[in-house]
C-alpha cells in the first residue's frame, strides 16, 4: 500500500487554550511547534509514508512544516474535519491507498507506535488510537482514504466505530502511551515530565 499522513494543527493563537492559566501565549506556541516537530521526526523516521502533510490555517505553522520536510497544506475549509476531508481528497488524487491522520500533540509518540499501526492496517480497514479517556481519537489509519468520514472531536471514537460497523469495515484499536497521551492540561504536562528521557518533544515544557 501507498501510505500518506496528515497532521492537523490549530492556529497558534488558538492552540492549547486550556493551558492559558499556566503558560504564556509564547510558551503555548512553542509547545505546539515543539510537539509538531517531534511528530514529523517520528513519522519520517518510520519510513512508512511517501508524503507527510501538515494542515493548518496558520502561516507560521505552515512555514515550519515546510522547513521540517512536510508538505504544508493551507486549511481551505473552516474547521478541522472539512479541511481534512479536502486534504484526503488530494491524497487520493495523488494515488494514496492508505492515510494516517494523527494529532500534533503526542509528545511520547514512538516509532514503534507507527509501525504497529501500519502492521495492523495490513489486515484491517481502519485502525483507531484512542485518547486517554477512551472517548476521543488521536490517530486514524484507514484504507482507502475516506473509508469513513472525518468526525474528530469529543466522543469521536465511538462515532468512528459505529460508522465502521455500518459500512461493514474491518476495524481495530491500537492503544499505547505514546498514542494516548495528548497535551491539553497542566496535568498532562506533569505526566509527560515523568518520561523525560523518552520525551524528546517537550523541551519547552521541561523549562517552564
PDB file of C-alpha atoms in Angstrom:
ATOM      1  CA  UNK A   1       0.000   0.000   0.000  1.00  0.00           C
ATOM      2  CA  UNK A   2       1.000   3.604  -0.565  1.00  0.00           C
ATOM      3  CA  UNK A   3       0.794   5.362   2.798  1.00  0.00           C
ATOM      4  CA  UNK A   4       0.483   9.097   3.367  1.00  0.00           C
ATOM      5  CA  UNK A   5      -0.037  11.068   6.580  1.00  0.00           C
ATOM      6  CA  UNK A   6      -1.952  14.190   7.594  1.00  0.00           C
ATOM      7  CA  UNK A   7      -1.348  16.264  10.726  1.00  0.00           C
ATOM      8  CA  UNK A   8      -3.962  18.925  11.550  1.00  0.00           C
ATOM      9  CA  UNK A   9      -2.677  21.887  13.574  1.00  0.00           C
ATOM     10  CA  UNK A  10      -4.736  24.742  15.014  1.00  0.00           C
ATOM     11  CA  UNK A  11      -3.641  28.343  14.641  1.00  0.00           C
ATOM     12  CA  UNK A  12      -1.033  29.148  17.269  1.00  0.00           C
ATOM     13  CA  UNK A  13      -3.103  31.934  18.813  1.00  0.00           C
ATOM     14  CA  UNK A  14      -5.932  29.440  19.436  1.00  0.00           C
ATOM     15  CA  UNK A  15      -3.909  26.401  20.419  1.00  0.00           C
ATOM     16  CA  UNK A  16      -3.864  24.930  23.916  1.00  0.00           C
ATOM     17  CA  UNK A  17      -6.312  27.455  25.354  1.00  0.00           C
ATOM     18  CA  UNK A  18      -6.870  25.211  28.387  1.00  0.00           C
ATOM     19  CA  UNK A  19      -3.276  25.941  29.378  1.00  0.00           C
ATOM     20  CA  UNK A  20      -3.773  29.715  29.300  1.00  0.00           C
ATOM     21  CA  UNK A  21      -3.799  29.946  33.098  1.00  0.00           C
ATOM     22  CA  UNK A  22      -0.383  28.286  33.266  1.00  0.00           C
ATOM     23  CA  UNK A  23       1.518  29.222  30.090  1.00  0.00           C
ATOM     24  CA  UNK A  24       2.020  32.485  28.248  1.00  0.00           C
ATOM     25  CA  UNK A  25       0.920  32.686  24.596  1.00  0.00           C
ATOM     26  CA  UNK A  26       4.557  32.384  23.501  1.00  0.00           C
ATOM     27  CA  UNK A  27       5.047  29.305  25.675  1.00  0.00           C
ATOM     28  CA  UNK A  28       1.907  27.690  24.273  1.00  0.00           C
ATOM     29  CA  UNK A  29       3.031  28.400  20.713  1.00  0.00           C
ATOM     30  CA  UNK A  30       6.489  26.975  21.447  1.00  0.00           C
ATOM     31  CA  UNK A  31       4.914  23.868  22.936  1.00  0.00           C
ATOM     32  CA  UNK A  32       2.712  23.299  19.876  1.00  0.00           C
ATOM     33  CA  UNK A  33       5.630  23.677  17.476  1.00  0.00           C
ATOM     34  CA  UNK A  34       7.892  21.520  19.642  1.00  0.00           C
ATOM     35  CA  UNK A  35       5.399  18.670  19.579  1.00  0.00           C
ATOM     36  CA  UNK A  36       4.698  19.068  15.854  1.00  0.00           C
ATOM     37  CA  UNK A  37       8.430  18.828  15.183  1.00  0.00           C
ATOM     38  CA  UNK A  38       8.518  15.602  17.181  1.00  0.00           C
ATOM     39  CA  UNK A  39       5.568  14.073  15.305  1.00  0.00           C
ATOM     40  CA  UNK A  40       7.206  14.884  11.976  1.00  0.00           C
ATOM     41  CA  UNK A  41      10.501  13.394  13.157  1.00  0.00           C
ATOM     42  CA  UNK A  42       8.823  10.123  14.195  1.00  0.00           C
ATOM     43  CA  UNK A  43       6.767   9.817  11.010  1.00  0.00           C
ATOM     44  CA  UNK A  44       9.799  10.445   8.807  1.00  0.00           C
ATOM     45  CA  UNK A  45      11.933   8.030  10.814  1.00  0.00           C
ATOM     46  CA  UNK A  46       9.327   5.289  10.365  1.00  0.00           C
ATOM     47  CA  UNK A  47       9.913   5.411   6.579  1.00  0.00           C
ATOM     48  CA  UNK A  48       6.307   4.269   6.171  1.00  0.00           C
ATOM     49  CA  UNK A  49       4.949   7.328   4.358  1.00  0.00           C
ATOM     50  CA  UNK A  50       5.631   8.596   0.875  1.00  0.00           C
ATOM     51  CA  UNK A  51       4.402  12.025   1.932  1.00  0.00           C
ATOM     52  CA  UNK A  52       3.555  13.788   5.213  1.00  0.00           C
ATOM     53  CA  UNK A  53       1.333  16.877   5.129  1.00  0.00           C
ATOM     54  CA  UNK A  54       0.514  19.463   7.776  1.00  0.00           C
ATOM     55  CA  UNK A  55      -2.951  21.032   7.501  1.00  0.00           C
ATOM     56  CA  UNK A  56      -3.323  24.435   9.156  1.00  0.00           C
ATOM     57  CA  UNK A  57      -4.671  27.949   8.700  1.00  0.00           C
ATOM     58  CA  UNK A  58      -1.605  29.368  10.466  1.00  0.00           C
ATOM     59  CA  UNK A  59       1.104  30.646   8.126  1.00  0.00           C
ATOM     60  CA  UNK A  60       3.826  30.251  10.755  1.00  0.00           C
ATOM     61  CA  UNK A  61       2.863  26.607  11.284  1.00  0.00           C
ATOM     62  CA  UNK A  62       2.938  26.010   7.530  1.00  0.00           C
ATOM     63  CA  UNK A  63       6.340  27.677   7.212  1.00  0.00           C
ATOM     64  CA  UNK A  64       7.748  25.465   9.963  1.00  0.00           C
ATOM     65  CA  UNK A  65       6.163  22.377   8.393  1.00  0.00           C
ATOM     66  CA  UNK A  66       7.906  23.136   5.104  1.00  0.00           C
ATOM     67  CA  UNK A  67      11.197  23.796   6.907  1.00  0.00           C
ATOM     68  CA  UNK A  68      10.887  20.424   8.657  1.00  0.00           C
ATOM     69  CA  UNK A  69      10.286  18.490   5.444  1.00  0.00           C
ATOM     70  CA  UNK A  70       6.486  18.213   5.369  1.00  0.00           C
ATOM     71  CA  UNK A  71       4.072  19.371   2.707  1.00  0.00           C
ATOM     72  CA  UNK A  72       2.219  22.459   4.000  1.00  0.00           C
ATOM     73  CA  UNK A  73      -1.494  22.443   3.163  1.00  0.00           C
ATOM     74  CA  UNK A  74      -3.392  25.631   3.842  1.00  0.00           C
ATOM     75  CA  UNK A  75      -6.721  24.955   5.550  1.00  0.00           C
ATOM     76  CA  UNK A  76      -9.220  25.665   2.773  1.00  0.00           C
ATOM     77  CA  UNK A  77     -12.339  24.836   4.770  1.00  0.00           C
ATOM     78  CA  UNK A  78     -13.111  26.194   8.231  1.00  0.00           C
ATOM     79  CA  UNK A  79     -12.794  23.512  10.894  1.00  0.00           C
ATOM     80  CA  UNK A  80     -10.500  20.505  11.040  1.00  0.00           C
ATOM     81  CA  UNK A  81     -12.925  17.900   9.697  1.00  0.00           C
ATOM     82  CA  UNK A  82     -13.843  19.729   6.453  1.00  0.00           C
ATOM     83  CA  UNK A  83     -10.188  20.736   5.975  1.00  0.00           C
ATOM     84  CA  UNK A  84      -9.031  17.155   6.473  1.00  0.00           C
ATOM     85  CA  UNK A  85     -11.640  15.923   4.002  1.00  0.00           C
ATOM     86  CA  UNK A  86     -10.213  18.242   1.342  1.00  0.00           C
ATOM     87  CA  UNK A  87      -6.658  17.152   2.172  1.00  0.00           C
ATOM     88  CA  UNK A  88      -7.667  13.478   1.967  1.00  0.00           C
ATOM     89  CA  UNK A  89      -9.165  14.060  -1.483  1.00  0.00           C
ATOM     90  CA  UNK A  90      -5.800  15.449  -2.595  1.00  0.00           C
ATOM     91  CA  UNK A  91      -4.054  12.376  -1.191  1.00  0.00           C
ATOM     92  CA  UNK A  92      -6.459  10.132  -3.101  1.00  0.00           C
ATOM     93  CA  UNK A  93      -5.846  12.049  -6.310  1.00  0.00           C
ATOM     94  CA  UNK A  94      -2.106  11.595  -5.764  1.00  0.00           C
ATOM     95  CA  UNK A  95      -2.522   7.826  -5.548  1.00  0.00           C
ATOM     96  CA  UNK A  96      -2.530   7.194  -1.798  1.00  0.00           C
ATOM     97  CA  UNK A  97      -4.105   3.881  -0.853  1.00  0.00           C
ATOM     98  CA  UNK A  98      -3.858   4.365   2.934  1.00  0.00           C
ATOM     99  CA  UNK A  99      -3.968   7.523   5.022  1.00  0.00           C
ATOM    100  CA  UNK A 100      -2.919   8.203   8.608  1.00  0.00           C
ATOM    101  CA  UNK A 101      -4.404  11.242  10.324  1.00  0.00           C
ATOM    102  CA  UNK A 102      -2.665  11.904  13.619  1.00  0.00           C
ATOM    103  CA  UNK A 103      -2.791  14.504  16.379  1.00  0.00           C
ATOM    104  CA  UNK A 104       0.048  17.006  16.557  1.00  0.00           C
ATOM    105  CA  UNK A 105       0.310  16.901  20.360  1.00  0.00           C
ATOM    106  CA  UNK A 106       1.628  13.444  21.236  1.00  0.00           C
ATOM    107  CA  UNK A 107       4.992  14.065  22.960  1.00  0.00           C
ATOM    108  CA  UNK A 108       5.593  10.405  23.820  1.00  0.00           C
ATOM    109  CA  UNK A 109       4.916   9.108  20.309  1.00  0.00           C
ATOM    110  CA  UNK A 110       7.461   6.476  19.351  1.00  0.00           C
ATOM    111  CA  UNK A 111       8.377   4.941  16.018  1.00  0.00           C
ATOM    112  CA  UNK A 112       7.058   1.584  17.255  1.00  0.00           C
ATOM    113  CA  UNK A 113       3.606   3.139  17.662  1.00  0.00           C
ATOM    114  CA  UNK A 114       3.618   3.966  13.958  1.00  0.00           C
ATOM    115  CA  UNK A 115       4.984   0.608  12.869  1.00  0.00           C
ATOM    116  CA  UNK A 116       2.372  -1.192  14.977  1.00  0.00           C
ATOM    117  CA  UNK A 117      -0.473   0.814  13.428  1.00  0.00           C
ATOM    118  CA  UNK A 118       0.834   0.179   9.927  1.00  0.00           C
ATOM    119  CA  UNK A 119       1.153  -3.530  10.651  1.00  0.00           C
ATOM    120  CA  UNK A 120      -2.429  -3.707  11.926  1.00  0.00           C
ATOM    121  CA  UNK A 121      -3.630  -1.866   8.827  1.00  0.00           C
ATOM    122  CA  UNK A 122      -2.492  -4.762   6.660  1.00  0.00           C
ATOM    123  CA  UNK A 123      -5.431  -6.837   7.877  1.00  0.00           C
ATOM    124  CA  UNK A 124      -7.862  -4.089   8.960  1.00  0.00           C
ATOM    125  CA  UNK A 125      -9.531  -1.302   7.017  1.00  0.00           C
ATOM    126  CA  UNK A 126      -9.448   1.049   9.998  1.00  0.00           C
ATOM    127  CA  UNK A 127      -7.009   1.324  12.907  1.00  0.00           C
ATOM    128  CA  UNK A 128      -8.005   3.704  15.714  1.00  0.00           C
ATOM    129  CA  UNK A 129      -5.797   5.036  18.503  1.00  0.00           C
ATOM    130  CA  UNK A 130      -7.978   6.179  21.440  1.00  0.00           C
ATOM    131  CA  UNK A 131      -7.291   9.178  23.635  1.00  0.00           C
ATOM    132  CA  UNK A 132      -6.509   8.781  27.354  1.00  0.00           C
ATOM    133  CA  UNK A 133     -10.168   8.714  28.335  1.00  0.00           C
ATOM    134  CA  UNK A 134     -11.098   6.272  25.550  1.00  0.00           C
ATOM    135  CA  UNK A 135     -13.638   8.663  24.064  1.00  0.00           C
ATOM    136  CA  UNK A 136     -11.568  10.688  21.594  1.00  0.00           C
ATOM    137  CA  UNK A 137      -9.351   9.598  18.712  1.00  0.00           C
ATOM    138  CA  UNK A 138      -5.683  10.589  18.494  1.00  0.00           C
ATOM    139  CA  UNK A 139      -4.846   8.699  15.306  1.00  0.00           C
ATOM    140  CA  UNK A 140      -6.863   7.193  12.486  1.00  0.00           C
ATOM    141  CA  UNK A 141      -5.339   4.968   9.804  1.00  0.00           C
ATOM    142  CA  UNK A 142      -7.704   3.993   7.004  1.00  0.00           C
ATOM    143  CA  UNK A 143      -7.519   2.364   3.623  1.00  0.00           C
ATOM    144  CA  UNK A 144      -8.664   3.576   1.316  1.00  0.00           C
ATOM    145  CA  UNK A 145      -8.575   7.240   2.386  1.00  0.00           C
ATOM    146  CA  UNK A 146     -12.051   8.461   3.388  1.00  0.00           C
ATOM    147  CA  UNK A 147     -13.247   4.909   4.045  1.00  0.00           C
ATOM    148  CA  UNK A 148     -15.096   6.696   6.847  1.00  0.00           C
ATOM    149  CA  UNK A 149     -15.794  10.437   7.046  1.00  0.00           C
ATOM    150  CA  UNK A 150     -13.811  12.644   9.387  1.00  0.00           C
ATOM    151  CA  UNK A 151     -15.628  13.002  12.704  1.00  0.00           C
ATOM    152  CA  UNK A 152     -12.906  14.174  15.085  1.00  0.00           C
ATOM    153  CA  UNK A 153     -13.989  15.886  18.279  1.00  0.00           C
ATOM    154  CA  UNK A 154     -15.410  14.859  21.674  1.00  0.00           C
ATOM    155  CA  UNK A 155     -16.783  11.322  21.542  1.00  0.00           C
ATOM    156  CA  UNK A 156     -15.258  10.615  18.131  1.00  0.00           C
ATOM    157  CA  UNK A 157     -14.012   7.111  18.942  1.00  0.00           C
ATOM    158  CA  UNK A 158     -17.493   5.642  19.226  1.00  0.00           C
ATOM    159  CA  UNK A 159     -18.626   7.540  16.126  1.00  0.00           C
ATOM    160  CA  UNK A 160     -15.802   6.051  14.080  1.00  0.00           C
ATOM    161  CA  UNK A 161     -16.526   2.552  15.401  1.00  0.00           C
ATOM    162  CA  UNK A 162     -20.244   2.881  14.664  1.00  0.00           C
ATOM    163  CA  UNK A 163     -19.522   4.128  11.146  1.00  0.00           C
ATOM    164  CA  UNK A 164     -17.083   1.279  10.518  1.00  0.00           C
ATOM    165  CA  UNK A 165     -19.645  -1.287  11.629  1.00  0.00           C
ATOM    166  CA  UNK A 166     -22.372   0.253   9.483  1.00  0.00           C
ATOM    167  CA  UNK A 167     -20.073   0.117   6.456  1.00  0.00           C
ATOM    168  CA  UNK A 168     -19.014  -3.450   7.328  1.00  0.00           C
ATOM    169  CA  UNK A 169     -15.366  -2.467   7.531  1.00  0.00           C
ATOM    170  CA  UNK A 170     -12.736  -4.377   9.470  1.00  0.00           C
ATOM    171  CA  UNK A 171     -11.606  -2.212  12.364  1.00  0.00           C
ATOM    172  CA  UNK A 172      -9.373  -2.494  15.405  1.00  0.00           C
ATOM    173  CA  UNK A 173      -7.952  -0.383  18.217  1.00  0.00           C
ATOM    174  CA  UNK A 174      -4.305   0.298  18.922  1.00  0.00           C
ATOM    175  CA  UNK A 175      -3.627   1.501  22.444  1.00  0.00           C
ATOM    176  CA  UNK A 176      -0.280   2.741  23.729  1.00  0.00           C
ATOM    177  CA  UNK A 177       1.015   5.502  25.974  1.00  0.00           C
ATOM    178  CA  UNK A 178       2.624   7.260  23.039  1.00  0.00           C
ATOM    179  CA  UNK A 179      -0.631   7.482  21.123  1.00  0.00           C
ATOM    180  CA  UNK A 180      -2.927   8.187  24.060  1.00  0.00           C
ATOM    181  CA  UNK A 181      -1.137  10.972  25.956  1.00  0.00           C
ATOM    182  CA  UNK A 182      -2.083  14.214  24.245  1.00  0.00           C
ATOM    183  CA  UNK A 183      -1.335  17.536  25.900  1.00  0.00           C
ATOM    184  CA  UNK A 184      -4.380  19.590  26.855  1.00  0.00           C
ATOM    185  CA  UNK A 185      -3.970  20.354  30.559  1.00  0.00           C
ATOM    186  CA  UNK A 186      -1.228  21.076  33.067  1.00  0.00           C
ATOM    187  CA  UNK A 187      -1.764  17.555  34.455  1.00  0.00           C
ATOM    188  CA  UNK A 188      -0.936  16.111  31.029  1.00  0.00           C
ATOM    189  CA  UNK A 189       2.335  18.037  31.066  1.00  0.00           C
ATOM    190  CA  UNK A 190       3.091  16.643  34.526  1.00  0.00           C
ATOM    191  CA  UNK A 191       2.582  13.097  33.222  1.00  0.00           C
ATOM    192  CA  UNK A 192       4.837  13.741  30.230  1.00  0.00           C
ATOM    193  CA  UNK A 193       7.558  15.088  32.508  1.00  0.00           C
ATOM    194  CA  UNK A 194       7.734  11.708  34.238  1.00  0.00           C
ATOM    195  CA  UNK A 195       9.018  10.299  30.960  1.00  0.00           C
ATOM    196  CA  UNK A 196      11.617  12.980  30.273  1.00  0.00           C
ATOM    197  CA  UNK A 197      14.178  10.529  28.866  1.00  0.00           C
ATOM    198  CA  UNK A 198      11.650   9.183  26.359  1.00  0.00           C
ATOM    199  CA  UNK A 199      10.068  12.566  25.723  1.00  0.00           C
ATOM    200  CA  UNK A 200      12.355  14.450  23.360  1.00  0.00           C
ATOM    201  CA  UNK A 201       9.451  16.576  22.141  1.00  0.00           C
ATOM    202  CA  UNK A 202       8.816  18.680  25.210  1.00  0.00           C
ATOM    203  CA  UNK A 203      11.881  20.836  25.670  1.00  0.00           C
ATOM    204  CA  UNK A 204       9.569  23.827  26.084  1.00  0.00           C
ATOM    205  CA  UNK A 205       7.691  22.170  28.938  1.00  0.00           C
ATOM    206  CA  UNK A 206      10.754  20.950  30.770  1.00  0.00           C
ATOM    207  CA  UNK A 207      11.988  24.523  31.017  1.00  0.00           C
ATOM    208  CA  UNK A 208       8.740  26.143  32.170  1.00  0.00           C
TER     209      UNK A 208
END
